[in-house]
Amino acid sequence: MNLHVANPASRGREVQPLDVLEPGSEQPKSAKASRRRMLLAGLGCVLVLVGGFYAIQWLRWRATHVSENDARVEGEVVTMASRLDGWLVARPVIEGDPVKKGQVVAQIDDRDARLRLHALEASLAAADAQIQQSIAQRDTTEKITGAAVDDAQAQIVAQEATVASAQHQLELAEVNFNREDQLLKSGNTPKKTWDEAQSTFLQRQDDRRQAEAQLLSHKAALESAQAQRGQLAVLDRQIDVQRQQRQTLAAQADQLRQEIADRRLVSPVDGMVDKTLAEVGNFVQAGQWVMMVHDPDNVWVEAEIKETAIGSVAVGQPVEVTVDAYPDLVLHGRVLRVGNAATNQFALLPSPNPSGNFTKITQRVPVRIALDRHDARLKPGLMVEVSIDVPH
């Protein structure tokens, strides 16, 4: 319905009509607004429920887990150094190269040590020849003196038999002489027979004395041969001294071989070269670092847990590990060791409190985490986040 409103100021001009809405035309817009409000209210309730659910899960997770975001991957990084001074003449590997256990990764100049080793080996050969000569001389002396002793003993045995025979013949000649002497006194035997008996008796005495003198000579020969065998002990001592001298030379040669081996740096593990610290041509001092290697299969996670949470951490608890460098990489492991001292005990500059001013700082305790499986992408020094499931 169109209404015309008259305005006194508009007299004489045409009156414009005004549109007037029907009362029933506002009802659809009110229903739409009501439905929108209900939809928003329902969506708000759902969001509140979902948010409450996740908040409860988060609170539950916080109550059952100890987490740290500043943990890092650790490994046994071996720093290889030269034990002796010398020029670095070879370094066949560079940073990032894989190496095998026992592989030569650096060589220090060893020419002087090898020349000295050759000289000692020649001295060792001469010492061996001298020892063999002394042994041969001793064997010869032993055989000669042994034969002399055996011969003297045999001569003594034979001469003793001769002395015994001479003694028997002397006794027989004495008996015959005494009998002839009695017969001569009684006039029953001629003087010639008595003379013959006396001569035989005197001759048998001379034979016995001669046999005894010969026996003494053989005994003297035996003593001389036995004295010569005493040289065997002298030769034995000489051989012992020569062997001791050879052992000294052998020890010096072993020392030079060890020196040569120490000038050759070999990898202690199957691993990777992390860093090279000396170039070919550099003069390397004793103890100077040449390179660093590590075993990529022997890595773990080191986390420093706050002292306020360390009471809930125990060996064997499961751990979830996420790597900052690889967000999609999730690893699992277990607590391997809980440190026995806080990290501030190992600080180079301890902070005593002599003035009485004190600011309490939450300390950290190191916790080592062993991974259940190895991933080649893990490298010592990478940052990781850990979450320890303390109820289990």
Short mmCIF file of C-alpha atoms in Angstrom, two decimals:
data_model
loop_
_atom_site.label_atom_id
_atom_site.label_comp_id
_atom_site.label_asym_id
_atom_site.label_seq_id
_atom_site.Cartn_x
_atom_site.Cartn_y
_atom_site.Cartn_z
CA MET A 1 0.00 0.00 0.00
CA ASN A 2 1.41 3.38 -0.99
CA LEU A 3 0.90 6.38 1.34
CA HIS A 4 1.44 9.94 0.46
CA VAL A 5 2.68 12.11 3.27
CA ALA A 6 2.02 15.75 2.91
CA ASN A 7 4.75 18.13 3.98
CA PRO A 8 3.86 21.79 4.30
CA ALA A 9 7.21 22.72 2.88
CA SER A 10 6.51 20.63 -0.11
CA ARG A 11 3.37 22.28 -1.16
CA GLY A 12 3.21 22.95 -4.75
CA ARG A 13 5.63 20.13 -5.40
CA GLU A 14 4.92 16.52 -6.25
CA VAL A 15 4.75 14.25 -3.23
CA GLN A 16 7.03 11.15 -3.47
CA PRO A 17 5.48 7.84 -2.35
CA LEU A 18 7.15 5.77 0.50
CA ASP A 19 7.37 1.98 0.41
CA VAL A 20 5.91 0.36 3.50
CA LEU A 21 6.86 -3.32 4.30
CA GLU A 22 4.18 -5.79 5.06
CA PRO A 23 4.27 -7.11 8.64
CA GLY A 24 4.74 -10.74 7.48
CA SER A 25 7.81 -9.95 5.32
CA GLU A 26 10.39 -9.83 8.34
CA GLN A 27 9.78 -13.41 9.51
CA PRO A 28 12.19 -15.25 7.12
CA LYS A 29 15.12 -13.01 8.08
CA SER A 30 14.52 -13.64 11.80
CA ALA A 31 14.48 -17.44 11.27
CA LYS A 32 17.74 -17.31 9.34
CA ALA A 33 19.42 -15.30 12.11
CA SER A 34 18.13 -17.72 14.72
CA ARG A 35 19.44 -20.70 12.80
CA ARG A 36 22.81 -18.97 12.38
CA ARG A 37 23.00 -18.30 16.09
CA MET A 38 22.16 -21.89 16.89
CA LEU A 39 24.76 -23.14 14.41
CA LEU A 40 27.42 -20.90 15.91
CA ALA A 41 26.43 -21.96 19.39
CA GLY A 42 26.67 -25.66 18.41
CA LEU A 43 30.01 -25.08 16.71
CA GLY A 44 31.24 -23.28 19.81
CA CYS A 45 30.19 -26.19 21.98
CA VAL A 46 31.99 -28.63 19.70
CA LEU A 47 35.11 -26.49 19.78
CA VAL A 48 34.89 -26.26 23.55
CA LEU A 49 34.49 -30.03 23.84
CA VAL A 50 37.33 -30.73 21.43
CA GLY A 51 39.51 -28.15 23.13
CA GLY A 52 38.65 -29.60 26.51
CA PHE A 53 39.45 -33.10 25.28
CA TYR A 54 42.81 -32.08 23.94
CA ALA A 55 43.49 -30.02 27.04
CA ILE A 56 42.80 -33.06 29.20
CA GLN A 57 45.04 -35.20 26.96
CA TRP A 58 47.76 -32.57 27.09
CA LEU A 59 47.55 -32.31 30.87
CA ARG A 60 47.57 -36.08 31.13
CA TRP A 61 50.59 -36.24 28.81
CA ARG A 62 52.38 -33.56 30.84
CA ALA A 63 51.69 -35.52 34.01
CA THR A 64 53.10 -38.79 32.60
CA HIS A 65 56.02 -37.55 30.50
CA VAL A 66 59.26 -35.68 31.07
CA SER A 67 60.35 -33.81 27.95
CA GLU A 68 63.33 -31.73 26.89
CA ASN A 69 63.81 -29.87 23.65
CA ASP A 70 67.57 -29.22 23.93
CA ALA A 71 68.85 -32.80 23.83
CA ARG A 72 71.43 -33.78 21.24
CA VAL A 73 72.84 -36.78 19.44
CA GLU A 74 76.19 -37.92 20.85
CA GLY A 75 78.80 -40.39 19.61
CA GLU A 76 82.25 -41.73 20.40
CA VAL A 77 84.34 -39.23 18.45
CA VAL A 78 87.94 -40.48 18.44
CA THR A 79 90.62 -37.82 18.20
CA MET A 80 93.63 -39.33 16.42
CA ALA A 81 97.02 -37.82 17.26
CA SER A 82 100.63 -38.60 16.50
CA ARG A 83 102.70 -40.03 19.33
CA LEU A 84 105.95 -38.74 17.80
CA ASP A 85 107.19 -35.68 15.95
CA GLY A 86 107.57 -35.76 12.20
CA TRP A 87 106.47 -34.56 8.80
CA LEU A 88 103.01 -35.59 7.63
CA VAL A 89 103.80 -37.30 4.31
CA ALA A 90 100.41 -38.85 3.48
CA ARG A 91 96.77 -38.40 4.41
CA PRO A 92 94.68 -40.44 1.96
CA VAL A 93 91.27 -39.45 3.40
CA ILE A 94 89.32 -36.21 3.68
CA GLU A 95 86.36 -35.09 5.75
CA GLY A 96 83.29 -37.23 5.15
CA ASP A 97 85.16 -40.26 3.84
CA PRO A 98 84.18 -43.68 5.22
CA VAL A 99 87.05 -45.65 6.76
CA LYS A 100 87.50 -49.25 7.82
CA LYS A 101 89.01 -50.46 11.07
CA GLY A 102 92.77 -50.77 10.62
CA GLN A 103 92.86 -48.58 7.50
CA VAL A 104 95.83 -46.21 7.29
CA VAL A 105 94.48 -42.66 7.42
CA ALA A 106 97.73 -40.71 7.95
CA GLN A 107 101.45 -41.40 7.67
CA ILE A 108 104.27 -39.60 9.50
CA ASP A 109 107.76 -39.67 7.98
CA ASP A 110 109.56 -42.79 9.33
CA ARG A 111 112.69 -42.98 7.14
CA ASP A 112 115.14 -42.27 9.96
CA ALA A 113 113.54 -44.92 12.19
CA ARG A 114 113.69 -47.50 9.39
CA LEU A 115 117.41 -46.84 8.80
CA ARG A 116 118.13 -47.29 12.50
CA LEU A 117 116.05 -50.47 12.45
CA HIS A 118 118.11 -51.87 9.56
CA ALA A 119 121.32 -51.20 11.51
CA LEU A 120 119.93 -52.95 14.59
CA GLU A 121 118.76 -55.92 12.54
CA ALA A 122 122.32 -56.27 11.17
CA SER A 123 123.66 -56.17 14.74
CA LEU A 124 121.12 -58.81 15.70
CA ALA A 125 122.30 -61.05 12.86
CA ALA A 126 125.91 -60.63 14.00
CA ALA A 127 124.94 -61.42 17.59
CA ASP A 128 123.13 -64.57 16.44
CA ALA A 129 126.22 -65.67 14.50
CA GLN A 130 128.45 -65.05 17.52
CA ILE A 131 126.14 -67.04 19.76
CA GLN A 132 126.12 -69.94 17.30
CA GLN A 133 129.93 -69.83 17.15
CA SER A 134 130.18 -69.91 20.94
CA ILE A 135 127.73 -72.80 21.09
CA ALA A 136 129.77 -74.73 18.53
CA GLN A 137 132.96 -74.02 20.48
CA ARG A 138 131.34 -75.25 23.66
CA ASP A 139 130.13 -78.44 21.96
CA THR A 140 133.64 -79.10 20.62
CA THR A 141 135.22 -78.44 24.00
CA GLU A 142 132.71 -80.71 25.69
CA LYS A 143 133.44 -83.54 23.27
CA ILE A 144 137.23 -83.17 23.50
CA THR A 145 137.36 -82.89 27.28
CA GLY A 146 134.80 -85.64 27.66
CA ALA A 147 136.91 -87.95 25.54
CA ALA A 148 140.01 -86.98 27.52
CA VAL A 149 138.29 -87.72 30.81
CA ASP A 150 136.98 -91.04 29.56
CA ASP A 151 140.43 -92.00 28.26
CA ALA A 152 142.13 -91.02 31.53
CA GLN A 153 139.60 -93.00 33.53
CA ALA A 154 140.13 -96.02 31.30
CA GLN A 155 143.93 -95.68 31.64
CA ILE A 156 143.57 -95.49 35.40
CA VAL A 157 141.47 -98.63 35.49
CA ALA A 158 144.00 -100.47 33.31
CA GLN A 159 146.95 -99.17 35.33
CA GLU A 160 145.34 -100.16 38.57
CA ALA A 161 145.14 -103.70 37.17
CA THR A 162 148.83 -103.48 36.24
CA VAL A 163 149.70 -102.32 39.74
CA ALA A 164 147.72 -105.20 41.20
CA SER A 165 149.52 -107.67 38.93
CA ALA A 166 152.91 -106.20 39.86
CA GLN A 167 152.00 -106.51 43.50
CA HIS A 168 151.16 -110.17 43.09
CA GLN A 169 154.38 -110.88 41.24
CA LEU A 170 156.33 -109.00 43.92
CA GLU A 171 154.73 -111.06 46.63
CA LEU A 172 155.57 -114.26 44.75
CA ALA A 173 159.18 -113.16 44.21
CA GLU A 174 159.46 -112.29 47.89
CA VAL A 175 158.23 -115.73 48.91
CA ASN A 176 160.70 -117.42 46.54
CA PHE A 177 163.55 -115.24 47.78
CA ASN A 178 162.79 -115.98 51.43
CA ARG A 179 162.69 -119.71 50.70
CA GLU A 180 165.97 -119.61 48.80
CA ASP A 181 167.51 -117.53 51.56
CA GLN A 182 166.60 -120.19 54.16
CA LEU A 183 167.96 -122.91 51.96
CA LEU A 184 171.17 -121.02 51.40
CA LYS A 185 171.72 -120.63 55.13
CA SER A 186 171.24 -124.37 55.62
CA GLY A 187 173.54 -125.13 52.70
CA ASN A 188 170.83 -126.82 50.66
CA THR A 189 170.89 -124.52 47.61
CA PRO A 190 173.64 -123.00 45.57
CA LYS A 191 174.56 -119.34 45.78
CA LYS A 192 173.59 -118.84 42.14
CA THR A 193 169.96 -119.80 42.78
CA TRP A 194 169.81 -117.42 45.70
CA ASP A 195 171.21 -114.63 43.50
CA GLU A 196 168.61 -115.31 40.88
CA ALA A 197 165.78 -115.22 43.46
CA GLN A 198 167.11 -111.99 44.93
CA SER A 199 167.36 -110.39 41.46
CA THR A 200 163.83 -111.40 40.61
CA PHE A 201 162.58 -110.01 43.91
CA LEU A 202 164.29 -106.66 43.35
CA GLN A 203 163.02 -106.50 39.79
CA ARG A 204 159.46 -107.12 40.92
CA GLN A 205 159.81 -104.24 43.41
CA ASP A 206 160.92 -101.95 40.59
CA ASP A 207 158.00 -103.12 38.45
CA ARG A 208 155.53 -102.30 41.21
CA ARG A 209 156.99 -98.82 41.77
CA GLN A 210 156.92 -98.17 38.03
CA ALA A 211 153.29 -99.30 37.80
CA GLU A 212 152.33 -97.07 40.73
CA ALA A 213 154.13 -94.11 39.13
CA GLN A 214 152.26 -94.75 35.88
CA LEU A 215 149.00 -94.86 37.84
CA LEU A 216 149.78 -91.50 39.37
CA SER A 217 150.45 -90.11 35.89
CA HIS A 218 147.07 -91.29 34.61
CA LYS A 219 145.35 -89.78 37.61
CA ALA A 220 147.07 -86.47 36.90
CA ALA A 221 145.86 -86.69 33.28
CA LEU A 222 142.32 -87.25 34.56
CA GLU A 223 142.52 -84.18 36.77
CA SER A 224 143.82 -82.16 33.83
CA ALA A 225 140.96 -83.32 31.61
CA GLN A 226 138.44 -82.53 34.32
CA ALA A 227 140.00 -79.08 34.74
CA GLN A 228 139.61 -78.48 31.01
CA ARG A 229 135.93 -79.40 31.29
CA GLY A 230 135.64 -76.47 33.66
CA GLN A 231 135.94 -74.28 30.61
CA LEU A 232 132.45 -75.43 29.69
CA ALA A 233 131.05 -73.34 32.53
CA VAL A 234 133.03 -70.34 31.30
CA LEU A 235 131.68 -70.83 27.79
CA ASP A 236 128.15 -71.19 29.19
CA ARG A 237 128.49 -67.86 30.99
CA GLN A 238 129.86 -66.30 27.82
CA ILE A 239 126.89 -67.57 25.83
CA ASP A 240 124.50 -66.21 28.50
CA VAL A 241 126.14 -62.77 28.23
CA GLN A 242 125.88 -62.86 24.46
CA ARG A 243 122.21 -63.81 24.68
CA GLN A 244 121.56 -60.95 27.09
CA GLN A 245 123.24 -58.57 24.69
CA ARG A 246 121.11 -59.95 21.89
CA GLN A 247 117.96 -59.41 23.97
CA THR A 248 119.00 -55.79 24.46
CA LEU A 249 119.39 -55.38 20.72
CA ALA A 250 116.06 -57.13 20.11
CA ALA A 251 114.32 -54.80 22.59
CA GLN A 252 115.80 -51.79 20.81
CA ALA A 253 114.61 -53.20 17.48
CA ASP A 254 111.11 -53.76 18.90
CA GLN A 255 111.11 -50.20 20.17
CA LEU A 256 111.98 -48.94 16.70
CA ARG A 257 109.28 -51.11 15.14
CA GLN A 258 106.79 -49.64 17.61
CA GLU A 259 108.01 -46.17 16.72
CA ILE A 260 107.47 -46.94 13.03
CA ALA A 261 103.99 -48.28 13.80
CA ASP A 262 103.18 -45.17 15.86
CA ARG A 263 104.02 -43.03 12.84
CA ARG A 264 101.27 -44.78 10.89
CA LEU A 265 97.82 -43.69 12.07
CA VAL A 266 95.11 -46.31 11.53
CA SER A 267 91.40 -46.02 12.09
CA PRO A 268 90.27 -47.69 15.34
CA VAL A 269 86.69 -48.21 14.08
CA ASP A 270 84.57 -48.66 11.00
CA GLY A 271 83.38 -45.10 10.77
CA MET A 272 83.50 -41.69 9.15
CA VAL A 273 86.11 -38.95 9.08
CA ASP A 274 84.56 -35.98 10.89
CA LYS A 275 87.37 -33.45 10.60
CA THR A 276 90.96 -33.24 9.38
CA LEU A 277 93.29 -31.01 11.37
CA ALA A 278 96.63 -31.32 9.53
CA GLU A 279 97.65 -31.22 5.90
CA VAL A 280 100.32 -33.15 4.01
CA GLY A 281 103.63 -31.33 4.47
CA ASN A 282 102.84 -30.03 7.96
CA PHE A 283 105.28 -30.80 10.76
CA VAL A 284 103.24 -32.63 13.38
CA GLN A 285 104.22 -32.38 17.04
CA ALA A 286 103.83 -35.28 19.44
CA GLY A 287 100.25 -35.31 20.68
CA GLN A 288 99.01 -32.95 17.97
CA TRP A 289 95.55 -33.80 16.63
CA VAL A 290 95.55 -34.99 13.02
CA MET A 291 91.90 -35.94 12.48
CA MET A 292 88.68 -36.96 14.19
CA VAL A 293 86.60 -40.05 13.35
CA HIS A 294 83.51 -41.64 14.82
CA ASP A 295 81.52 -44.84 14.49
CA PRO A 296 78.10 -43.93 13.00
CA ASP A 297 76.62 -47.14 14.40
CA ASN A 298 77.53 -46.15 17.95
CA VAL A 299 75.42 -43.07 18.66
CA TRP A 300 73.03 -42.21 21.45
CA VAL A 301 71.01 -39.29 22.76
CA GLU A 302 72.19 -37.20 25.68
CA ALA A 303 69.53 -35.15 27.48
CA GLU A 304 69.96 -32.87 30.47
CA ILE A 305 66.88 -33.21 32.63
CA LYS A 306 65.92 -30.62 35.22
CA GLU A 307 66.55 -31.64 38.78
CA THR A 308 62.89 -31.01 39.57
CA ALA A 309 61.91 -33.82 37.16
CA ILE A 310 64.82 -36.22 37.49
CA GLY A 311 63.16 -38.04 40.37
CA SER A 312 60.62 -39.53 37.95
CA VAL A 313 63.25 -40.76 35.48
CA ALA A 314 64.57 -44.31 35.81
CA VAL A 315 66.64 -46.70 33.75
CA GLY A 316 64.59 -48.68 31.22
CA GLN A 317 61.78 -46.15 30.69
CA PRO A 318 60.66 -45.79 27.04
CA VAL A 319 61.58 -42.59 25.22
CA GLU A 320 60.28 -40.98 22.04
CA VAL A 321 62.84 -38.95 20.08
CA THR A 322 62.18 -36.43 17.32
CA VAL A 323 65.03 -34.92 15.32
CA ASP A 324 65.01 -31.21 14.54
CA ALA A 325 66.80 -31.77 11.21
CA TYR A 326 64.25 -34.38 10.09
CA PRO A 327 60.78 -33.49 11.46
CA ASP A 328 59.28 -36.64 9.98
CA LEU A 329 61.82 -38.88 11.72
CA VAL A 330 60.53 -40.32 15.00
CA LEU A 331 62.74 -42.75 16.88
CA HIS A 332 62.23 -44.75 20.03
CA GLY A 333 64.61 -45.80 22.73
CA ARG A 334 65.07 -46.39 26.42
CA VAL A 335 66.81 -44.66 29.28
CA LEU A 336 70.23 -46.27 29.51
CA ARG A 337 71.85 -44.33 32.33
CA VAL A 338 70.95 -41.57 34.75
CA GLY A 339 73.88 -39.37 35.75
CA ASN A 340 75.22 -39.47 39.28
CA ALA A 341 76.07 -35.76 39.42
CA ALA A 342 74.62 -32.54 38.05
CA THR A 343 76.37 -30.90 35.10
CA ASN A 344 77.48 -27.91 37.20
CA GLN A 345 79.92 -30.22 39.01
CA PHE A 346 81.93 -30.52 35.79
CA ALA A 347 82.11 -26.82 35.00
CA LEU A 348 85.60 -25.48 34.34
CA LEU A 349 84.87 -22.44 36.50
CA PRO A 350 82.81 -23.43 39.54
CA SER A 351 80.72 -20.70 41.12
CA PRO A 352 81.26 -20.69 44.89
CA ASN A 353 79.22 -18.37 47.07
CA PRO A 354 81.69 -16.60 49.38
CA SER A 355 79.74 -13.33 49.52
CA GLY A 356 76.46 -14.80 50.71
CA ASN A 357 74.51 -13.61 47.66
CA PHE A 358 72.62 -16.53 46.25
CA THR A 359 70.49 -16.97 43.15
CA LYS A 360 68.94 -20.37 42.93
CA ILE A 361 69.23 -21.95 39.47
CA THR A 362 67.59 -25.20 38.51
CA GLN A 363 70.40 -27.64 37.80
CA ARG A 364 70.50 -30.33 35.14
CA VAL A 365 71.33 -34.03 35.38
CA PRO A 366 72.61 -35.86 32.28
CA VAL A 367 70.54 -38.79 31.04
CA ARG A 368 71.78 -41.14 28.31
CA ILE A 369 69.18 -42.65 25.98
CA ALA A 370 69.91 -45.73 23.85
CA LEU A 371 68.04 -45.90 20.55
CA ASP A 372 66.17 -49.06 19.55
CA ARG A 373 67.31 -48.83 15.94
CA HIS A 374 70.06 -47.06 14.07
CA ASP A 375 69.38 -44.42 11.43
CA ALA A 376 72.19 -43.38 9.12
CA ARG A 377 70.95 -39.79 9.14
CA LEU A 378 71.81 -39.34 12.81
CA LYS A 379 75.05 -37.45 13.30
CA PRO A 380 76.73 -36.37 16.52
CA GLY A 381 75.74 -32.86 17.46
CA LEU A 382 72.23 -32.84 15.96
CA MET A 383 69.54 -31.38 18.21
CA VAL A 384 66.61 -33.59 19.17
CA GLU A 385 63.55 -33.45 21.42
CA VAL A 386 62.91 -36.28 23.86
CA SER A 387 59.84 -37.38 25.72
CA ILE A 388 60.29 -39.91 28.52
CA ASP A 389 57.29 -42.03 29.48
CA VAL A 390 57.90 -42.06 33.25
CA PRO A 391 55.04 -44.31 34.43
CA HIS A 392 56.41 -47.29 32.45
#
